[in-house]
Coordinates of C-alpha atoms and ligand atoms in Angstrom, one line a residue:
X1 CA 0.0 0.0 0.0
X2 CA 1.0 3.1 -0.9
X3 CA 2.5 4.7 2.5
X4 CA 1.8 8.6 0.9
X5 CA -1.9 7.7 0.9
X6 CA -5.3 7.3 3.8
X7 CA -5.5 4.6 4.3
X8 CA -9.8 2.8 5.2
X9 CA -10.4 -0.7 5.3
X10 CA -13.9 -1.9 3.5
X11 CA -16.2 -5.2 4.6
X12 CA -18.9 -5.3 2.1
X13 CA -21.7 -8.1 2.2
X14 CA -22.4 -10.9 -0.5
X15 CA -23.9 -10.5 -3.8
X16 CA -23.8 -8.2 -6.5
X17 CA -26.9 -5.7 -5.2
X18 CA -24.2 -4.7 -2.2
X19 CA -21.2 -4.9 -3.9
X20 CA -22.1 -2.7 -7.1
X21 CA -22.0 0.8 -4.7
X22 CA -19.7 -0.1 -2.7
X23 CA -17.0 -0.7 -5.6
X24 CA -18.3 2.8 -7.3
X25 CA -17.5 4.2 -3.5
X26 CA -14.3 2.6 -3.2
X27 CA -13.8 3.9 -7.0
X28 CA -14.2 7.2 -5.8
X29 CA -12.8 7.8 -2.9
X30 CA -9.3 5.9 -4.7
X31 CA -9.6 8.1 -7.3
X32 CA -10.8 11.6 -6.3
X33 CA -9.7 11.8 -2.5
X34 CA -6.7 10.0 -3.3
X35 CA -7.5 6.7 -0.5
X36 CA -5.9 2.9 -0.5
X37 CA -8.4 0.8 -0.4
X38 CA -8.5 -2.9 1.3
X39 CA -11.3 -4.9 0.8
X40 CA -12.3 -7.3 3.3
X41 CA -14.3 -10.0 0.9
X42 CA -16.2 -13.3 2.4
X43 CA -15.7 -16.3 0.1
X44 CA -19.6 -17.0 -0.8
X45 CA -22.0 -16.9 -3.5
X46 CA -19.3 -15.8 -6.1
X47 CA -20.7 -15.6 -9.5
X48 CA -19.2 -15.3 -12.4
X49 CA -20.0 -11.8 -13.2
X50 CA -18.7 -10.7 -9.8
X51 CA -15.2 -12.0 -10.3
X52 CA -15.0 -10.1 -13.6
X53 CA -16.3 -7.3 -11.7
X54 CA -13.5 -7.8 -8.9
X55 CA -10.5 -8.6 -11.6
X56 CA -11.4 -5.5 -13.2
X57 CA -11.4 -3.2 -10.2
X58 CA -7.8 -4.9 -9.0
X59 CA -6.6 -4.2 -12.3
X60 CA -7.7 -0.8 -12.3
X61 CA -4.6 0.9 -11.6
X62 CA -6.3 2.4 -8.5
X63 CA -5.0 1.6 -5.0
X64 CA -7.5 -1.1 -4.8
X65 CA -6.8 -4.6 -3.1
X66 CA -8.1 -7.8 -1.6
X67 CA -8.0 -9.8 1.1
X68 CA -10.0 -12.7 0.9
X69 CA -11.7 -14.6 4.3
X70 CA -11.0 -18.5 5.1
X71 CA -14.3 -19.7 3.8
X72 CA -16.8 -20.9 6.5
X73 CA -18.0 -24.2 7.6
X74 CA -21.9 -24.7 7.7
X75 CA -23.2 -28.0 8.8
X76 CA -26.5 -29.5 7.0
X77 CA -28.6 -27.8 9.2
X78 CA -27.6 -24.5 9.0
X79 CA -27.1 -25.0 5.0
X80 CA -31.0 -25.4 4.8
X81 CA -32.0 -22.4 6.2
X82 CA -33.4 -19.5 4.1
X83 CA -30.9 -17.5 1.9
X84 CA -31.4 -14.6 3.7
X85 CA -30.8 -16.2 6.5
X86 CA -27.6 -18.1 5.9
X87 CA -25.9 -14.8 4.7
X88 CA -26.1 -13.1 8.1
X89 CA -25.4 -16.5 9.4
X90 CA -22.5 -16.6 7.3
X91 CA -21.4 -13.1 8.0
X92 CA -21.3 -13.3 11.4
X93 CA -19.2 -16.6 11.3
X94 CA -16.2 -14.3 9.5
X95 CA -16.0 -11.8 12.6
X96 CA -13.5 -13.8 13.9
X97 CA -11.3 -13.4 10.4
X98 CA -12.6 -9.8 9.9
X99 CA -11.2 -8.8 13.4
X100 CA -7.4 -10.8 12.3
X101 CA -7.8 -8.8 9.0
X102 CA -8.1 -5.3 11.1
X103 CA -5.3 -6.4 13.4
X104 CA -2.5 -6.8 10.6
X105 CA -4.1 -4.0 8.8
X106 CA -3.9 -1.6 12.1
X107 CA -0.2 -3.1 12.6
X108 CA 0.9 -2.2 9.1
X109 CA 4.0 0.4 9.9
X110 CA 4.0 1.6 6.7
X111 CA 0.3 2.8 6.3
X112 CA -2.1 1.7 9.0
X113 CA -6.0 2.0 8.4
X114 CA -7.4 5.1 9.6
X115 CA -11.2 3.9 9.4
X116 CA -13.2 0.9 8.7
X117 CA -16.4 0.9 6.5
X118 CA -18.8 -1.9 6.3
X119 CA -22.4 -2.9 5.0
X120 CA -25.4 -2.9 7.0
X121 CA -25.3 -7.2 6.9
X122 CA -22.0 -6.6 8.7
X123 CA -22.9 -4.1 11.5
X124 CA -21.8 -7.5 14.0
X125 CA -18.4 -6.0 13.1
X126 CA -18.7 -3.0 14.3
X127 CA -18.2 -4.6 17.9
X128 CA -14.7 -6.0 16.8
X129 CA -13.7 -3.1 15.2
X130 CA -14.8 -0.7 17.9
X131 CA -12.6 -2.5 20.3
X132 CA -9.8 -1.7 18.3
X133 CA -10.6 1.8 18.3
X134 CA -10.8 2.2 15.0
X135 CA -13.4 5.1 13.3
X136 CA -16.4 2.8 12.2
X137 CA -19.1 3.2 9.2
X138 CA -21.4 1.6 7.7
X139 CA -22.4 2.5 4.1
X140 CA -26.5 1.8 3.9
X141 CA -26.9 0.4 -0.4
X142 CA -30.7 0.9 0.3
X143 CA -33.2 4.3 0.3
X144 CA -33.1 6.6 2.9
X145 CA -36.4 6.0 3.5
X146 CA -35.4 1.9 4.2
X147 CA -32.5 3.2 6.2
X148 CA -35.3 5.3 8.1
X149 CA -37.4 2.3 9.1
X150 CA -34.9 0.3 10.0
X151 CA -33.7 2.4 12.8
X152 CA -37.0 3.1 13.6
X153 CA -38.1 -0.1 14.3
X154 CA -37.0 -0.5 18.0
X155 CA -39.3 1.7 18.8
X156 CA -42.9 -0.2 16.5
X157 CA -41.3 -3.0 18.3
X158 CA -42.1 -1.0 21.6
X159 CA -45.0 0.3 20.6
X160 CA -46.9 -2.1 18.4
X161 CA -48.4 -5.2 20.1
X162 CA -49.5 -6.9 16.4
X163 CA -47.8 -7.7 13.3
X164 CA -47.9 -5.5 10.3
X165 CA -49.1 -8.2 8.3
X166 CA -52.0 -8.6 10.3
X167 CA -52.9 -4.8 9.8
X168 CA -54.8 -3.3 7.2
X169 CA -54.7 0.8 6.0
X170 CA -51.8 3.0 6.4
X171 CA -49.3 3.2 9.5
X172 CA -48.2 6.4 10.9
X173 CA -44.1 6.6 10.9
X174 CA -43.0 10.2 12.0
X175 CA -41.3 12.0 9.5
X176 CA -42.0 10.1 6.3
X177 CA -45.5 10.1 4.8
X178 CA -47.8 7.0 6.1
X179 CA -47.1 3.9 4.2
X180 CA -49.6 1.1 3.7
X181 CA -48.8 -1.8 6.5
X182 CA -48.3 -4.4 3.7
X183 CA -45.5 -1.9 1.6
X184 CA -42.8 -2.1 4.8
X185 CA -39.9 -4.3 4.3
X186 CA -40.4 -8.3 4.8
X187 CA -38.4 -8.6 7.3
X188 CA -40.7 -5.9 9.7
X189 CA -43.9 -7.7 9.0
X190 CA -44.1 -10.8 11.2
X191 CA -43.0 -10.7 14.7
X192 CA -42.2 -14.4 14.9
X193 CA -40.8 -14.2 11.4
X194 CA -37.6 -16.0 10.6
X195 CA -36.0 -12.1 9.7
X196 CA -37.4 -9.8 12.3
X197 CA -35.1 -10.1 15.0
X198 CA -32.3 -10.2 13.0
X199 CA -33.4 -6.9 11.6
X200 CA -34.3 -5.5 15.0
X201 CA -30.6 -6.3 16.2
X202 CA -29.2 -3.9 13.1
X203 CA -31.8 -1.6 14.3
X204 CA -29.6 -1.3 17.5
X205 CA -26.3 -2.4 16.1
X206 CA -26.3 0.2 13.7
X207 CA -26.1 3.1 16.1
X208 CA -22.4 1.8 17.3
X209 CA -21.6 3.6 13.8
X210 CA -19.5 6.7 14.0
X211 CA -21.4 8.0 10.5
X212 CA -23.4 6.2 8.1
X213 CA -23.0 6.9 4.1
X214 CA -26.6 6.8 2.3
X215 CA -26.6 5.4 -1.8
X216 CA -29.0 8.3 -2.6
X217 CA -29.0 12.3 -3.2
X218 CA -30.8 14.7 -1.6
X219 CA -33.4 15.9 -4.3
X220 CA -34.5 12.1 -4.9
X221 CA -35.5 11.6 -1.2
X222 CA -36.0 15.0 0.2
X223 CA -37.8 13.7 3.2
X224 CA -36.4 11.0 4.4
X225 CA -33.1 12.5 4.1
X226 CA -34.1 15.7 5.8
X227 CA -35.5 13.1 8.5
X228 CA -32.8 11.4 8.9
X229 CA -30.4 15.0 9.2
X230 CA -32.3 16.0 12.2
X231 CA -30.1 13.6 14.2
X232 CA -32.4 12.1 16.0
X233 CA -35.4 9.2 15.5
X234 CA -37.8 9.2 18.6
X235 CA -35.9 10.8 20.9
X236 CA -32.7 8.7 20.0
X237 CA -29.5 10.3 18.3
X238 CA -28.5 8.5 15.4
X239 CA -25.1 8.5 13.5
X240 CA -24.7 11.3 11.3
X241 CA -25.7 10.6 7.8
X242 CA -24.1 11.4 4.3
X243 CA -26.0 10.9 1.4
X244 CA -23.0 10.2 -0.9
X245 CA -25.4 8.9 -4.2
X246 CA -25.9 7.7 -6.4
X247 CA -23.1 5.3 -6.8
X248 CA -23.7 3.3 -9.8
X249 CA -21.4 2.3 -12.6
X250 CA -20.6 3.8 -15.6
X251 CA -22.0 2.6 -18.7
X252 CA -18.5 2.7 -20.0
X253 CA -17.7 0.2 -18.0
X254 CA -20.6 -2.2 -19.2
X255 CA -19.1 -2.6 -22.6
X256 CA -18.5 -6.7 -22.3
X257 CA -21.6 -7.7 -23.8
X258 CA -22.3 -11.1 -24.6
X259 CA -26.2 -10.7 -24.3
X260 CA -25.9 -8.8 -27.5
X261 CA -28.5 -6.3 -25.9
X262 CA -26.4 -3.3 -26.9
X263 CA -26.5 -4.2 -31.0
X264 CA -30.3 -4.8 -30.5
X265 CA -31.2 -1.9 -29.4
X266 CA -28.8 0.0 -32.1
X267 CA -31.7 -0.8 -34.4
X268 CA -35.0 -0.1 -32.3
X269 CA -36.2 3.8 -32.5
X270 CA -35.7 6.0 -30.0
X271 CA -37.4 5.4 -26.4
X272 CA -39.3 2.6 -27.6
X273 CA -37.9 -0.3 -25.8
X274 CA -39.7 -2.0 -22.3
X275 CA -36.2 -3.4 -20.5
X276 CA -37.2 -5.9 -18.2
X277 CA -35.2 -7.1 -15.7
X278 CA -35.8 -8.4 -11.8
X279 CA -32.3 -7.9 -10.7
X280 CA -29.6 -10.4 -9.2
X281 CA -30.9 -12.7 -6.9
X282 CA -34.5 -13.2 -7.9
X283 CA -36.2 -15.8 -10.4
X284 CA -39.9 -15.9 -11.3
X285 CA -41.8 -18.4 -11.1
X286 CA -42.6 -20.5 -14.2
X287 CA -46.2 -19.5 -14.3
X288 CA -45.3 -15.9 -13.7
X289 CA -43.1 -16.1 -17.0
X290 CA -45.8 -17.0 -19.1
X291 CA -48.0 -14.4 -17.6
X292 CA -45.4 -11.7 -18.3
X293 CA -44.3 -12.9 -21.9
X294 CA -48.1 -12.6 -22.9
X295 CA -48.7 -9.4 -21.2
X296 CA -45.6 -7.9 -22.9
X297 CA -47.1 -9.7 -26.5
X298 CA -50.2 -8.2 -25.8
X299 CA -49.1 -4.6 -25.3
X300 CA -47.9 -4.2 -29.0
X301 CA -44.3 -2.4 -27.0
X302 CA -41.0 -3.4 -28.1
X303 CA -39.1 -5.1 -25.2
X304 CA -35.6 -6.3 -24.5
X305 CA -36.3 -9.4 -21.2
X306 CA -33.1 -10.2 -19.1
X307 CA -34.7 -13.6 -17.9
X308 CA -31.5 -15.8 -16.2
X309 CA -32.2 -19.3 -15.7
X310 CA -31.6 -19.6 -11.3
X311 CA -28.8 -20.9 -10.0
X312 CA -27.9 -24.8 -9.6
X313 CA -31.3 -25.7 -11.2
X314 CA -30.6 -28.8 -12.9
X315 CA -34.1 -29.5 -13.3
X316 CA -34.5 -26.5 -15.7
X317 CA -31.1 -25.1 -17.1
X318 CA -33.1 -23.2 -20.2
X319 CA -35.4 -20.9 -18.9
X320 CA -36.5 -20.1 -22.2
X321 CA -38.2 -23.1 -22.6
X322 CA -40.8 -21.7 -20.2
X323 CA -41.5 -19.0 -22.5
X324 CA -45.6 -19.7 -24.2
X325 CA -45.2 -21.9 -27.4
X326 CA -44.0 -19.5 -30.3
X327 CA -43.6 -16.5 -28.0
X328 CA -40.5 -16.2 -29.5
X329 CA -40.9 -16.1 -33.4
X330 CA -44.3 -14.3 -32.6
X331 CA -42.4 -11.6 -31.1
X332 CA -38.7 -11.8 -32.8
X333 CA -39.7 -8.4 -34.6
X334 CA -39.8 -6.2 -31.9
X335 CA -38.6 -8.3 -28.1
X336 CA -35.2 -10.0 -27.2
X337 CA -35.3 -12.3 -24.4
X338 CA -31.7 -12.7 -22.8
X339 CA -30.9 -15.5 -20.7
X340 CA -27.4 -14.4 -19.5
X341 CA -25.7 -11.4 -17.2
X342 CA -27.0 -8.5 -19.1
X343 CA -25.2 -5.2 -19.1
X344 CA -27.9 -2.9 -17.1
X345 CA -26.8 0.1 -17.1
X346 CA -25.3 0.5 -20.5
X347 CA -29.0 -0.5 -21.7
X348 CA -30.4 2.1 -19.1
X349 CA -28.3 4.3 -20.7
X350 CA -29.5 3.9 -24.2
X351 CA -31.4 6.2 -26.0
X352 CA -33.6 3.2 -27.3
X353 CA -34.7 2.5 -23.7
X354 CA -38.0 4.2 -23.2
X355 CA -38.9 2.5 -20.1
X356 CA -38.1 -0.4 -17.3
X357 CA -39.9 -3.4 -15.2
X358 CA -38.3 -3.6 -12.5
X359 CA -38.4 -5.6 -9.1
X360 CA -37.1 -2.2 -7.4
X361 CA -33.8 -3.2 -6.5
X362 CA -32.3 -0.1 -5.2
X363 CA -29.1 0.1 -7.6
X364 CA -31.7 -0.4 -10.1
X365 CA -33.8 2.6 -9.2
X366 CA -30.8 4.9 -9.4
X367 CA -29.5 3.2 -12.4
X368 CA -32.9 4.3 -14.0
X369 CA -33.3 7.6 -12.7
X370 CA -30.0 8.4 -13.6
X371 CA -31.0 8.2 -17.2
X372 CA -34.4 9.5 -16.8
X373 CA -35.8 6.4 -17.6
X374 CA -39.2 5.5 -15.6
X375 CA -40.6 2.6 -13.9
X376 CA -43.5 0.1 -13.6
X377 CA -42.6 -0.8 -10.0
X378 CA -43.1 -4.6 -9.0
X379 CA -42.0 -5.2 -6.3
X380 CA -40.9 -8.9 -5.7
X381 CA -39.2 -9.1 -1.7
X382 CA -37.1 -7.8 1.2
X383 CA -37.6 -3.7 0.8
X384 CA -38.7 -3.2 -2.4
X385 CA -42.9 -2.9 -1.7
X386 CA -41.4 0.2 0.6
X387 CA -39.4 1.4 -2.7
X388 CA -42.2 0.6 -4.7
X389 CA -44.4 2.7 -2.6
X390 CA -42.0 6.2 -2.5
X391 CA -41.5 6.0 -6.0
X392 CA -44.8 6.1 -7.3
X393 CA -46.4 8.1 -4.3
X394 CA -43.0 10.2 -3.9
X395 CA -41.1 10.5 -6.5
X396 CA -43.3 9.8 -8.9
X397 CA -41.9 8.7 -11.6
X398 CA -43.2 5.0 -11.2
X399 CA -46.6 3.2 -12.1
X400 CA -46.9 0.0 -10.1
X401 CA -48.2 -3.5 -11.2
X402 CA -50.9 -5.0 -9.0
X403 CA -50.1 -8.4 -7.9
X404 CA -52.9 -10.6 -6.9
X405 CA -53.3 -13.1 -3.9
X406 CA -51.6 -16.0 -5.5
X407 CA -48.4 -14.4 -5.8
X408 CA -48.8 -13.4 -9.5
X409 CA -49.7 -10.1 -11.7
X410 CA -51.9 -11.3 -14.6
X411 CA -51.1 -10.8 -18.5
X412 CA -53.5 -8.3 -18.5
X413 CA -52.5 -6.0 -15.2
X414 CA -48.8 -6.4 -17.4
X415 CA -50.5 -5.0 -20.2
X416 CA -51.9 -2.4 -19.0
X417 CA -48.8 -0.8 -16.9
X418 CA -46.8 -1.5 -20.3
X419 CA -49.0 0.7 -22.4
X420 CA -50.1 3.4 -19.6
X421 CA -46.0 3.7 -19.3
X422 CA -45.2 3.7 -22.9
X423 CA -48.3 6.0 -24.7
X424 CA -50.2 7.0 -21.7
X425 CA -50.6 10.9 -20.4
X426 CA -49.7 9.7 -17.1
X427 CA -46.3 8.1 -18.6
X428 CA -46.0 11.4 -20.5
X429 CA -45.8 12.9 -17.3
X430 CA -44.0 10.8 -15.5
X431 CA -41.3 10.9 -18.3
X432 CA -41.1 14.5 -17.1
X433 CA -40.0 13.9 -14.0
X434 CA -37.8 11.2 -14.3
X435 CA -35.9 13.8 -17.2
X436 CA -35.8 16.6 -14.0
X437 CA -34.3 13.8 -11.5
X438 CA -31.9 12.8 -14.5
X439 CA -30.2 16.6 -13.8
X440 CA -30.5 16.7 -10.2
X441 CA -28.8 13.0 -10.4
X442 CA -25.9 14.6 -11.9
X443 CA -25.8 18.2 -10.4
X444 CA -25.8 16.0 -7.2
X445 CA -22.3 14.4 -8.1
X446 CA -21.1 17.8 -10.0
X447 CA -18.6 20.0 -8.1
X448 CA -20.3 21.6 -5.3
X449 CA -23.4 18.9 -5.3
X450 CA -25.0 17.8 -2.5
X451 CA -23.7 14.5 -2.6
X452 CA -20.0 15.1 -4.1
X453 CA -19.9 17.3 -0.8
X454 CA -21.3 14.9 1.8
X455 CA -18.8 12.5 0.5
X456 CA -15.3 15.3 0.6
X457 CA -16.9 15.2 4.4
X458 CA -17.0 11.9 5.2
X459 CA -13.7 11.2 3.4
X460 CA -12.3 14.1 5.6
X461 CA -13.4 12.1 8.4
X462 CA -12.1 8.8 7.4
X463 CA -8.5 10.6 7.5
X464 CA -8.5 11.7 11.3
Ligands
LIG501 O1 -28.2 -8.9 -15.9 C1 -28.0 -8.1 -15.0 C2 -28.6 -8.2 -13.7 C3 -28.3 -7.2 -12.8 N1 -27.3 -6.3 -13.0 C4 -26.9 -5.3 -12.0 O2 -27.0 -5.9 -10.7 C5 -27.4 -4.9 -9.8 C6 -28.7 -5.4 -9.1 O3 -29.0 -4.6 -8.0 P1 -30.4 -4.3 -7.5 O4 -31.2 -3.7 -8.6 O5 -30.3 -3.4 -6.3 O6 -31.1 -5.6 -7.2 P2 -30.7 -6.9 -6.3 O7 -29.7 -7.7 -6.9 O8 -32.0 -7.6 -6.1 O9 -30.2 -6.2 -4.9 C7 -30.3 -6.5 -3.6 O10 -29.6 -5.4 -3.0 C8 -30.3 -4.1 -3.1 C9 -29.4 -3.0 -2.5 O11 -29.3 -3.2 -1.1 C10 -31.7 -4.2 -2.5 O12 -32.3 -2.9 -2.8 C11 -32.5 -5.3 -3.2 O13 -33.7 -5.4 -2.6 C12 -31.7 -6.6 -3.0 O14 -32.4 -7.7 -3.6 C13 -27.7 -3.6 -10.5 O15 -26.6 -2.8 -10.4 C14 -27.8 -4.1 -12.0 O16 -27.4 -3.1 -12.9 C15 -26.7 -6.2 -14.3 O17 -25.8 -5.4 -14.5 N2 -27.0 -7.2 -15.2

């Protein structure tokens, strides 16, 4: 490391929906505040794409590198629990090798680490690397409006006898507007849920932070960020909060295509292209797909279909195959279905794009108002109903599909969202907006932005 330079020490989570920002942060701080970076990486779930993505960072020519955690043992039983589930389990099993890794770091003569920053997954950490007095962050990849529940659920868990998910009608949360029972995050919902006291603990374990660093900007979540600046949630002080956002990657940096997405859309007319895509953990179900290809058929839109086939599934390694008989040459004119890693944001970024499906994801959302492209919101797990819900009621730049009791939103509710997006007066408007929070995404990060100034403060901190 290079002895001239700060010096911070990162432990992100697992999968790519964490570690997406928080290589764009480590990006930036390497490049415009002039940091070393060493990332603390646990060995599990690696795909593919995220060792391309790695390789590429490590041979950036930034101060950028790796330390990679013994792998850890699970027996049977713990291998069968949910996947949620086994990546706190998981995480909380490295804080042993996390704390080693902070030691030799700390006792590097040369260039010691001057602050540790880590992922809301991680916040057991904090405890280890507290002890060692070092500075302590955590950098939230979610909305501030998530960030804002979370820390506010010690006190519904004071205050609130029942489950959400037994509650019908709006529930009152100080600060933020009130937000259907059913739209907050899975794991709030069920008291004896297999989640809730895991996410009660971060709840508390969060405010050992000395700061916490927000993925969003100011003018996208006025609110909740203004919320969260007050300092204090229900009479408790929280950290103090940075929104540093959005971190997303360049479409530069998307250019290895193999989905051939990016020579598709070359030959569609401008804005006329659906992009669907559910993100990088979550798979639909087989009668969803069918419902989904024929509601895209029916709404006459062009559309380009990132549909991966899940993990491991040996049973059913082409997912095309549960594409409706001759979905396919019915609709080769104007839809692509790609079954592979496709590049997102270069697609966002494309002036063929004219609008996106999407599950909500947070990187997602950013990736997509950063072009001014707008949304039909469906929401498929963990916080996204809450997204789902500021971005159509909020932000507004959303329409959201209506999913019924089974689990599944019909051909026709796809339909409809497709075309009110896509040639509707609402979409029109909603067009609009999503063009004004394209600007304020990028004045944001410009000199003197909102966001590029939170982050020269929080990298001022990490120095001290
Ligand atoms: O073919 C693909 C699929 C995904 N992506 C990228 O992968 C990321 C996916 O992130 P996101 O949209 O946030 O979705 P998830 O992968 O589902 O992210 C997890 O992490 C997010 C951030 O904490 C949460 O908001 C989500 O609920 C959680 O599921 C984005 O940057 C996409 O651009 C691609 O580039 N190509």
């Amino acid at each position: 490391m290079d002895a001239r330079k700060p010096h911070v020490a990162i432990f992100p989570s697992v999968g790519m929906g964490h570690l997406i920002p928080f290589f764009e942060f480590a990006k930036l701080l390497a490049s415009g505040h002039g940091f070393s970076i060493t990332f603390i990486t646990a060995k599990f779930m690696v795909t593919p794409s995220q060792t391309a993505y790695t390789k590429s960072l490590a041979s950036s020519g930034l101060s950028i590198r790796f330390i990679e955690l013994p792998e850890v043992e699970l027996d049977s039983e713990e291998k069968k629990a949910h996947p949620l589930v086994l990546i706190f389990k998981v995480l909380e099993k490295t804080t042993g090798s996390v704390e080693n890794a902070l030691r030799t770091l700390l006792s590097d003569s040369s260039n010691p680490i001057s602050a540790f920053i880590t992922d809301i997954f991680c916040t057991a950490t904090l405890e280890v690397s507290k002890k060692l007095q070092i500075p302590s962050y955590v950098l939230y990849t979610g909305s501030a409006s998530n960030l804002f529940l979370i820390l506010y659920h010690r006190t519904m868990d004071a205050e609130m006898t029942e489950s959400l998910k037994d509650l019908d009608g709006p529930v009152k949360v100080p600060g933020l507007p009130s937000i259907p029972a059913r739209d907050f995050p899975d794991p709030m919902q069920d008291k004896s849920g297999p989640f809730y006291h895991l996410f009660l603990r971060l709840s508390h374990e969060l405010l050992k932070a000395d700061g916490i660093l927000i993925n969003t900007f100011q003018d996208l979540e006025s609110g909740s960020v203004q919320a969260l600046l007050s300092g204090e949630i229900d009479g408790t002080r929280i950290p103090s909060i940075y929104p540093v956002g959005p971190l997303i990657s360049s479409p530069e940096s998307d250019h290895h295509d193999g989905s051939g997405s990016l020579q598709w859309l070359d030959k569609q007319p401008a804005a006329s292209v659906l992009f669907v895509s559910f993100g990088s953990v979550n798979f639909l179900s087989a009668d969803q797909i069918a419902e989904l290809a024929l509601g895209l058929e029916g709404s006459g839109q062009r559309f380009l279909w990132v549909l991966p086939s899940p993990p491991n599934n040996a049973s059913n390694p082409d997912v095309s195959a549960l594409l409706p008989p001759g979905f396919e040459q019915r609709t080769k004119d104007r839809g692509l279905v790609v079954t592979s890693w496709a590049p997102q944001v270069a697609i966002l970024a494309h002036p063929s794009t004219g609008g996106f499906v999407s599950h909500c994801g947070w990187n997602s959302v950013l990736e997509s108002v950063s072009h001014g492209v707008t949304i039909i919101a469906w929401p498929l797990q963990a916080e996204q109903r809450t997204t789902a819900f500021f971005l159509v009621n909020d932000i507004k730049m959303a329409v959201r599909t209506k999913m019924g009791a089974d689990g599944i939103v019909t051909k026709e509710e796809v339909e409809k969202a497709a075309k009110e997006l896509m040639e509707g007066e609402d979409g029109k408007k909603k067009r609009e907006r999503a063009r004004e929070l394209r600007e304020s995404a990028k004045a944001a990060l410009a000199e003197g932005g909102s966001s590029r100034q939170a982050l020269a403060a929080a990298a001022a901190l990490f120095c001290k």
